[in-house]
Amino acid sequence: MSRRLGQLGTLAAGMVLGAAGMFVGLAQADRIAPSRPDVLVALGQRLDVEHRAVDLQLEKGDIAAAIESLEALRSGPWPSPADATGAAVALKHDAYGRLVRLRLDHPEVDPVPTDALLKMVDEGLGEDEVDANPFTARLWALRGELYETEGLDDEALEAYEKALEINATLLERELGGAP
Amino acid sequence: MSENRRGVLDPQWEDELRAGQDADGGQGSVDAELAVVHLLRHAAGPEALDAEGVDAVWSDVATQIESESGFTPWWRRVLDWRVGVGVAVAVAAAAVLVLAPGDDTPPPGETSGPIASGPGAAGMSVTLQAQFDMLAPQARSAIDARVDEGRGAVRTQLLASLGSGADATLGGAP
């Protein structure tokens, strides 16, 4: 009897561990439904509109206005991944990456020192864990570029390697046909 | 006249070609001609050839062409060690094409590649920017899909919340 109970206990423990593993896997793959889908929808729609506005400003050649719009986006608010999944983090990294890229490409417009741009990148990267995505990789690459500008080669290399690692994961996923 | 009506499928061609070769003292070769006759016979003849027969005919033709002209078909010339390298390059190129979506043009005002990095930048940032240009559109589509899923979930929640009170107000009556 006690042996049977022990077997049942082992089975139950296995089931719990398996379910936990599956949950962690789904969470890492960002396939858990958001607890607040409305937050993700609101964020997605707001960013869509803002990015289109930036597109139009850039088409008109108004770099300053585009930077201003992206700076306004940067000030948030940004929802937590708990509310809106890792997609929200990826969207944030996209906006920050676009802003930093634009500032690097047009240093003559509203000049910002390199260390301030580095802080901007770090602020964008934050502490949130996020599934591999090209927007996070771009922020790491920009970090490397900024360190390189500062002559900090070791830090630049480290950031570049991080970006390459993310992109390698993405390419493997694409070539492997994983979702 | 009767010669003209005789088709190329007539097996007598072969006998006559062989006889002609014998008359010349066995000099020369009629194998190339016979291979063509075999091929035509296969293409138009009523007799069906099995797979081995077809292979044999093609092999015969290829061998005769090679021996007569010194010409080697392209597909045999490339079947050496270089084909492995070629396939690897082709696979890499195909991967890039598959992964690169149709519209990967960076937005106006945002440059990419060497221009974006400036003349003094190292190749690493250029490479990473190129990778981003390649990967970003698909990632954006994936996020759009997640937002759409969220929109569907919100709609479902709203309908459910309306449904709970709908019994009392259905038809507009209080």
Tab-separated table of C-alpha atoms in Angstrom:
chain	number	residue	atom	x	y	z
A	1	MET	CA	0.000	0.000	0.000
A	2	SER	CA	2.741	2.392	1.018
A	3	ARG	CA	4.669	1.373	-2.095
A	4	ARG	CA	1.716	2.246	-4.268
A	5	LEU	CA	1.367	5.582	-2.527
A	6	GLY	CA	5.030	6.228	-3.181
A	7	GLN	CA	4.582	5.470	-6.868
A	8	LEU	CA	1.597	7.786	-7.032
A	9	GLY	CA	3.604	10.482	-5.313
A	10	THR	CA	6.422	10.094	-7.842
A	11	LEU	CA	3.914	10.269	-10.676
A	12	ALA	CA	2.298	13.404	-9.253
A	13	ALA	CA	5.682	15.048	-8.761
A	14	GLY	CA	6.583	14.213	-12.346
A	15	MET	CA	3.357	15.733	-13.605
A	16	VAL	CA	3.889	18.909	-11.602
A	17	LEU	CA	7.485	19.236	-12.805
A	18	GLY	CA	6.436	18.573	-16.399
A	19	ALA	CA	3.701	21.194	-16.241
A	20	ALA	CA	6.110	23.688	-14.695
A	21	GLY	CA	8.664	22.982	-17.400
A	22	MET	CA	6.057	23.449	-20.101
A	23	PHE	CA	4.932	26.736	-18.538
A	24	VAL	CA	8.506	28.010	-18.367
A	25	GLY	CA	9.070	26.981	-21.982
A	26	LEU	CA	5.930	28.715	-23.161
A	27	ALA	CA	6.795	31.802	-21.151
A	28	GLN	CA	10.285	31.898	-22.646
A	29	ALA	CA	8.803	31.554	-26.104
A	30	ASP	CA	6.391	34.356	-25.204
A	31	ARG	CA	3.394	32.152	-25.926
A	32	ILE	CA	1.547	32.757	-22.668
A	33	ALA	CA	-1.520	34.882	-23.208
A	34	PRO	CA	-1.180	38.290	-21.572
A	35	SER	CA	-3.013	38.728	-18.297
A	36	ARG	CA	-4.150	42.125	-19.589
A	37	PRO	CA	-4.699	41.783	-23.344
A	38	ASP	CA	-6.183	45.270	-23.412
A	39	VAL	CA	-2.836	46.691	-22.259
A	40	LEU	CA	-0.955	45.026	-25.111
A	41	VAL	CA	-3.603	46.133	-27.615
A	42	ALA	CA	-3.483	49.727	-26.368
A	43	LEU	CA	0.317	49.755	-26.491
A	44	GLY	CA	0.425	48.187	-29.953
A	45	GLN	CA	-2.073	50.674	-31.359
A	46	ARG	CA	-0.376	53.673	-29.754
A	47	LEU	CA	3.039	52.659	-31.070
A	48	ASP	CA	1.635	51.933	-34.504
A	49	VAL	CA	0.240	55.455	-34.734
A	50	GLU	CA	3.397	57.039	-33.334
A	51	HIS	CA	5.705	55.126	-35.680
A	52	ARG	CA	3.575	56.159	-38.635
A	53	ALA	CA	3.798	59.760	-37.492
A	54	VAL	CA	7.589	59.428	-37.272
A	55	ASP	CA	7.615	57.919	-40.777
A	56	LEU	CA	5.762	60.960	-42.107
A	57	GLN	CA	8.052	63.379	-40.286
A	58	LEU	CA	11.082	61.639	-41.728
A	59	GLU	CA	9.553	61.667	-45.193
A	60	LYS	CA	9.203	65.423	-44.850
A	61	GLY	CA	12.818	65.569	-43.727
A	62	ASP	CA	11.882	66.877	-40.307
A	63	ILE	CA	14.404	64.902	-38.279
A	64	ALA	CA	13.987	67.101	-35.212
A	65	ALA	CA	10.245	66.428	-35.081
A	66	ALA	CA	10.840	62.692	-35.505
A	67	ILE	CA	13.321	62.675	-32.652
A	68	GLU	CA	10.908	64.686	-30.536
A	69	SER	CA	8.108	62.190	-31.208
A	70	LEU	CA	10.329	59.252	-30.291
A	71	GLU	CA	11.499	61.054	-27.145
A	72	ALA	CA	7.842	61.503	-26.184
A	73	LEU	CA	7.349	57.770	-26.739
A	74	ARG	CA	10.406	57.043	-24.623
A	75	SER	CA	8.864	58.823	-21.662
A	76	GLY	CA	6.280	56.071	-21.588
A	77	PRO	CA	4.304	54.695	-19.904
A	78	TRP	CA	5.585	51.209	-20.684
A	79	PRO	CA	3.573	48.266	-19.365
A	80	SER	CA	5.247	45.393	-17.561
A	81	PRO	CA	5.751	42.054	-19.322
A	82	ALA	CA	3.516	40.516	-16.649
A	83	ASP	CA	0.614	42.524	-18.027
A	84	ALA	CA	1.417	42.531	-21.709
A	85	THR	CA	3.939	39.685	-22.277
A	86	GLY	CA	7.389	40.027	-23.808
A	87	ALA	CA	5.839	41.626	-26.884
A	88	ALA	CA	5.585	44.846	-24.879
A	89	VAL	CA	9.303	44.698	-24.097
A	90	ALA	CA	10.127	44.078	-27.747
A	91	LEU	CA	7.991	47.077	-28.739
A	92	LYS	CA	9.816	49.218	-26.195
A	93	HIS	CA	13.196	48.077	-27.506
A	94	ASP	CA	12.035	48.860	-31.034
A	95	ALA	CA	11.133	52.441	-30.099
A	96	TYR	CA	14.372	52.994	-28.167
A	97	GLY	CA	16.432	51.473	-30.953
A	98	ARG	CA	14.822	53.700	-33.532
A	99	LEU	CA	15.452	56.776	-31.404
A	100	VAL	CA	19.111	55.970	-30.759
A	101	ARG	CA	19.698	55.006	-34.390
A	102	LEU	CA	18.208	58.301	-35.522
A	103	ARG	CA	20.294	60.275	-33.054
A	104	LEU	CA	23.445	58.473	-34.182
A	105	ASP	CA	22.645	59.075	-37.840
A	106	HIS	CA	21.857	62.756	-37.273
A	107	PRO	CA	24.187	63.992	-34.554
A	108	GLU	CA	23.756	67.544	-35.804
A	109	VAL	CA	20.105	67.588	-34.702
A	110	ASP	CA	19.673	68.204	-30.994
A	111	PRO	CA	23.148	66.862	-30.113
A	112	VAL	CA	23.392	64.461	-27.203
A	113	PRO	CA	26.698	63.234	-25.752
A	114	THR	CA	27.615	59.602	-26.218
A	115	ASP	CA	27.387	58.760	-22.534
A	116	ALA	CA	23.823	60.099	-22.478
A	117	LEU	CA	22.990	57.866	-25.443
A	118	LEU	CA	24.529	54.934	-23.598
A	119	LYS	CA	22.292	55.667	-20.621
A	120	MET	CA	19.370	55.833	-23.013
A	121	VAL	CA	20.214	52.364	-24.354
A	122	ASP	CA	20.606	50.935	-20.861
A	123	GLU	CA	17.301	52.494	-19.853
A	124	GLY	CA	15.682	50.853	-22.874
A	125	LEU	CA	17.196	47.453	-22.215
A	126	GLY	CA	16.077	47.609	-18.579
A	127	GLU	CA	15.917	44.500	-16.460
A	128	ASP	CA	13.035	42.697	-18.138
A	129	GLU	CA	13.722	39.240	-19.511
A	130	VAL	CA	12.523	38.911	-23.057
A	131	ASP	CA	12.495	36.226	-25.693
A	132	ALA	CA	15.067	36.626	-28.479
A	133	ASN	CA	13.972	39.331	-30.892
A	134	PRO	CA	15.760	41.594	-33.372
A	135	PHE	CA	14.818	44.796	-31.530
A	136	THR	CA	16.682	43.771	-28.399
A	137	ALA	CA	19.589	42.652	-30.567
A	138	ARG	CA	19.639	46.074	-32.225
A	139	LEU	CA	19.778	47.822	-28.869
A	140	TRP	CA	22.766	45.669	-27.911
A	141	ALA	CA	24.386	46.438	-31.257
A	142	LEU	CA	23.832	50.154	-30.713
A	143	ARG	CA	25.367	49.811	-27.293
A	144	GLY	CA	28.414	48.254	-28.942
A	145	GLU	CA	28.545	51.030	-31.499
A	146	LEU	CA	28.449	53.678	-28.781
A	147	TYR	CA	31.157	51.955	-26.745
A	148	GLU	CA	33.224	51.691	-29.886
A	149	THR	CA	32.839	55.428	-30.430
A	150	GLU	CA	34.106	55.936	-26.913
A	151	GLY	CA	37.102	53.717	-27.610
A	152	LEU	CA	35.949	51.077	-25.120
A	153	ASP	CA	36.685	48.081	-27.305
A	154	ASP	CA	36.160	45.348	-24.720
A	155	GLU	CA	32.732	46.645	-23.757
A	156	ALA	CA	31.880	47.139	-27.433
A	157	LEU	CA	32.870	43.578	-28.261
A	158	GLU	CA	30.817	42.226	-25.389
A	159	ALA	CA	27.737	44.106	-26.575
A	160	TYR	CA	28.268	43.042	-30.185
A	161	GLU	CA	28.595	39.415	-29.106
A	162	LYS	CA	25.338	39.656	-27.209
A	163	ALA	CA	23.606	41.028	-30.305
A	164	LEU	CA	25.127	38.344	-32.522
A	165	GLU	CA	24.063	35.650	-30.071
A	166	ILE	CA	20.442	36.829	-30.204
A	167	ASN	CA	20.491	37.035	-33.999
A	168	ALA	CA	22.038	33.561	-34.222
A	169	THR	CA	19.181	32.228	-32.093
A	170	LEU	CA	16.672	33.926	-34.370
A	171	LEU	CA	18.309	32.575	-37.511
A	172	GLU	CA	18.473	29.063	-36.074
A	173	ARG	CA	14.812	29.323	-35.180
A	174	GLU	CA	13.915	30.441	-38.683
A	175	LEU	CA	16.018	27.820	-40.416
A	176	GLY	CA	14.771	25.146	-38.028
A	177	GLY	CA	11.179	26.090	-38.733
A	178	ALA	CA	10.425	26.576	-35.052
A	179	PRO	CA	7.494	28.831	-34.311
B	1	MET	CA	9.938	6.478	-102.605
B	2	SER	CA	9.459	3.447	-100.457
B	3	GLU	CA	12.631	4.479	-98.618
B	4	ASN	CA	10.976	7.799	-97.735
B	5	ARG	CA	7.950	6.109	-96.281
B	6	ARG	CA	10.088	3.975	-94.085
B	7	GLY	CA	10.167	5.561	-90.650
B	8	VAL	CA	13.097	5.875	-88.374
B	9	LEU	CA	11.505	3.273	-86.193
B	10	ASP	CA	12.151	0.628	-88.755
B	11	PRO	CA	14.648	-1.761	-87.145
B	12	GLN	CA	16.072	-2.320	-90.599
B	13	TRP	CA	18.003	0.936	-90.163
B	14	GLU	CA	20.241	-0.742	-87.695
B	15	ASP	CA	20.890	-3.693	-89.943
B	16	GLU	CA	21.721	-1.428	-92.832
B	17	LEU	CA	24.039	0.735	-90.778
B	18	ARG	CA	25.839	-2.342	-89.501
B	19	ALA	CA	26.032	-3.717	-93.015
B	20	GLY	CA	27.481	-0.432	-94.240
B	21	GLN	CA	30.083	-0.523	-91.520
B	22	ASP	CA	31.028	-4.063	-92.453
B	23	ALA	CA	31.270	-3.026	-96.110
B	24	ASP	CA	33.819	-0.378	-95.079
B	25	GLY	CA	35.896	-3.069	-93.498
B	26	GLY	CA	34.606	-2.434	-90.016
B	27	GLN	CA	36.111	1.045	-89.955
B	28	GLY	CA	34.400	3.942	-88.298
B	29	SER	CA	31.578	3.726	-85.841
B	30	VAL	CA	27.842	3.785	-86.311
B	31	ASP	CA	27.128	3.670	-82.605
B	32	ALA	CA	26.287	7.385	-82.416
B	33	GLU	CA	23.795	7.083	-85.238
B	34	LEU	CA	22.299	3.979	-83.700
B	35	ALA	CA	21.960	5.733	-80.359
B	36	VAL	CA	19.957	8.496	-82.027
B	37	VAL	CA	17.819	5.907	-83.788
B	38	HIS	CA	17.183	4.215	-80.452
B	39	LEU	CA	16.247	7.518	-78.914
B	40	LEU	CA	13.819	8.391	-81.702
B	41	ARG	CA	12.399	4.922	-81.536
B	42	HIS	CA	11.771	5.414	-77.859
B	43	ALA	CA	10.255	8.866	-78.325
B	44	ALA	CA	7.830	7.919	-81.036
B	45	GLY	CA	7.705	4.194	-81.070
B	46	PRO	CA	4.773	2.136	-79.864
B	47	GLU	CA	6.966	-0.033	-77.730
B	48	ALA	CA	7.193	1.201	-74.175
B	49	LEU	CA	10.545	1.295	-72.504
B	50	ASP	CA	10.930	0.644	-68.851
B	51	ALA	CA	13.042	2.916	-66.663
B	52	GLU	CA	16.156	0.867	-67.198
B	53	GLY	CA	15.646	0.982	-70.922
B	54	VAL	CA	15.328	4.773	-70.920
B	55	ASP	CA	18.453	5.106	-68.813
B	56	ALA	CA	20.283	2.821	-71.158
B	57	VAL	CA	19.280	4.881	-74.194
B	58	TRP	CA	20.307	8.187	-72.586
B	59	SER	CA	23.524	6.699	-71.334
B	60	ASP	CA	24.236	5.413	-74.795
B	61	VAL	CA	23.617	8.815	-76.351
B	62	ALA	CA	25.721	10.638	-73.771
B	63	THR	CA	28.586	8.212	-74.123
B	64	GLN	CA	28.588	8.475	-77.876
B	65	ILE	CA	28.396	12.263	-77.864
B	66	GLU	CA	31.282	12.440	-75.423
B	67	SER	CA	33.439	10.023	-77.323
B	68	GLU	CA	32.793	11.698	-80.652
B	69	SER	CA	33.060	15.341	-79.679
B	70	GLY	CA	34.918	15.355	-76.415
B	71	PHE	CA	31.949	17.278	-75.024
B	72	THR	CA	30.907	16.592	-71.457
B	73	PRO	CA	27.417	17.607	-70.341
B	74	TRP	CA	27.387	20.434	-67.795
B	75	TRP	CA	25.745	18.333	-65.145
B	76	ARG	CA	28.573	15.836	-65.307
B	77	ARG	CA	31.238	18.506	-65.330
B	78	VAL	CA	29.956	20.100	-62.141
B	79	LEU	CA	29.558	16.846	-60.273
B	80	ASP	CA	32.848	17.060	-58.497
B	81	TRP	CA	33.967	18.434	-55.158
B	82	ARG	CA	33.015	21.952	-56.161
B	83	VAL	CA	29.368	21.021	-56.229
B	84	GLY	CA	29.428	20.772	-52.434
B	85	VAL	CA	30.699	24.318	-52.130
B	86	GLY	CA	28.156	25.517	-54.654
B	87	VAL	CA	25.297	23.844	-52.831
B	88	ALA	CA	26.429	25.352	-49.529
B	89	VAL	CA	26.530	28.837	-51.027
B	90	ALA	CA	23.156	28.300	-52.676
B	91	VAL	CA	21.613	27.154	-49.394
B	92	ALA	CA	23.004	30.202	-47.606
B	93	ALA	CA	21.680	32.497	-50.316
B	94	ALA	CA	18.307	30.776	-50.226
B	95	ALA	CA	18.193	31.186	-46.456
B	96	VAL	CA	18.804	34.904	-46.831
B	97	LEU	CA	16.130	35.153	-49.509
B	98	VAL	CA	13.633	33.172	-47.456
B	99	LEU	CA	14.305	35.183	-44.340
B	100	ALA	CA	14.409	38.537	-46.073
B	101	PRO	CA	10.843	39.764	-46.472
B	102	GLY	CA	9.783	41.718	-49.479
B	103	ASP	CA	9.872	45.213	-48.023
B	104	ASP	CA	12.901	45.594	-45.832
B	105	THR	CA	13.669	49.123	-46.836
B	106	PRO	CA	14.563	51.146	-43.768
B	107	PRO	CA	12.221	54.022	-43.048
B	108	PRO	CA	13.136	57.349	-44.614
B	109	GLY	CA	15.682	59.264	-42.617
B	110	GLU	CA	17.036	56.127	-41.050
B	111	THR	CA	19.937	54.742	-42.923
B	112	SER	CA	21.414	51.315	-42.685
B	113	GLY	CA	24.573	49.570	-43.714
B	114	PRO	CA	27.837	51.397	-44.252
B	115	ILE	CA	26.229	54.824	-44.521
B	116	ALA	CA	24.532	54.416	-41.180
B	117	SER	CA	27.703	53.528	-39.412
B	118	GLY	CA	29.813	56.280	-40.817
B	119	PRO	CA	33.224	56.020	-42.328
B	120	GLY	CA	35.027	55.170	-39.103
B	121	ALA	CA	32.788	52.405	-37.827
B	122	ALA	CA	33.866	48.782	-37.739
B	123	GLY	CA	32.245	46.089	-39.824
B	124	MET	CA	30.510	44.538	-36.843
B	125	SER	CA	27.943	47.301	-36.466
B	126	VAL	CA	27.337	47.223	-40.221
B	127	THR	CA	26.757	43.484	-40.135
B	128	LEU	CA	24.416	43.754	-37.183
B	129	GLN	CA	22.453	46.545	-38.829
B	130	ALA	CA	22.093	44.391	-41.949
B	131	GLN	CA	20.897	41.479	-39.821
B	132	PHE	CA	18.375	43.773	-38.150
B	133	ASP	CA	17.077	44.996	-41.501
B	134	MET	CA	16.599	41.369	-42.485
B	135	LEU	CA	14.965	40.110	-39.276
B	136	ALA	CA	12.886	43.089	-38.151
B	137	PRO	CA	9.956	42.955	-40.616
B	138	GLN	CA	9.085	39.386	-39.668
B	139	ALA	CA	9.349	40.218	-35.966
B	140	ARG	CA	7.043	43.184	-36.473
B	141	SER	CA	4.519	40.915	-38.181
B	142	ALA	CA	4.720	38.480	-35.255
B	143	ILE	CA	4.068	41.288	-32.755
B	144	ASP	CA	1.194	42.559	-34.879
B	145	ALA	CA	-0.255	39.056	-34.726
B	146	ARG	CA	0.067	39.055	-30.913
B	147	VAL	CA	-1.702	42.409	-30.745
B	148	ASP	CA	-4.442	41.025	-32.998
B	149	GLU	CA	-4.799	38.028	-30.682
B	150	GLY	CA	-5.109	40.442	-27.784
B	151	ARG	CA	-7.745	42.389	-29.682
B	152	GLY	CA	-9.695	39.160	-30.152
B	153	ALA	CA	-9.384	38.352	-26.454
B	154	VAL	CA	-10.616	41.812	-25.481
B	155	ARG	CA	-13.535	41.469	-27.873
B	156	THR	CA	-14.424	38.101	-26.372
B	157	GLN	CA	-14.234	39.530	-22.857
B	158	LEU	CA	-16.460	42.440	-23.832
B	159	LEU	CA	-19.015	40.179	-25.494
B	160	ALA	CA	-19.017	37.907	-22.461
B	161	SER	CA	-19.567	40.829	-20.132
B	162	LEU	CA	-22.355	42.128	-22.353
B	163	GLY	CA	-23.856	38.665	-22.636
B	164	SER	CA	-24.209	38.342	-18.893
B	165	GLY	CA	-26.541	41.342	-18.870
B	166	ALA	CA	-28.005	40.809	-22.310
B	167	ASP	CA	-30.914	38.646	-21.204
B	168	ALA	CA	-32.491	41.574	-19.454
B	169	THR	CA	-31.968	44.095	-22.273
B	170	LEU	CA	-32.274	41.964	-25.399
B	171	GLY	CA	-34.530	43.655	-27.917
B	172	GLY	CA	-34.016	47.044	-26.352
B	173	ALA	CA	-36.551	46.465	-23.618
B	174	PRO	CA	-35.375	47.329	-20.120
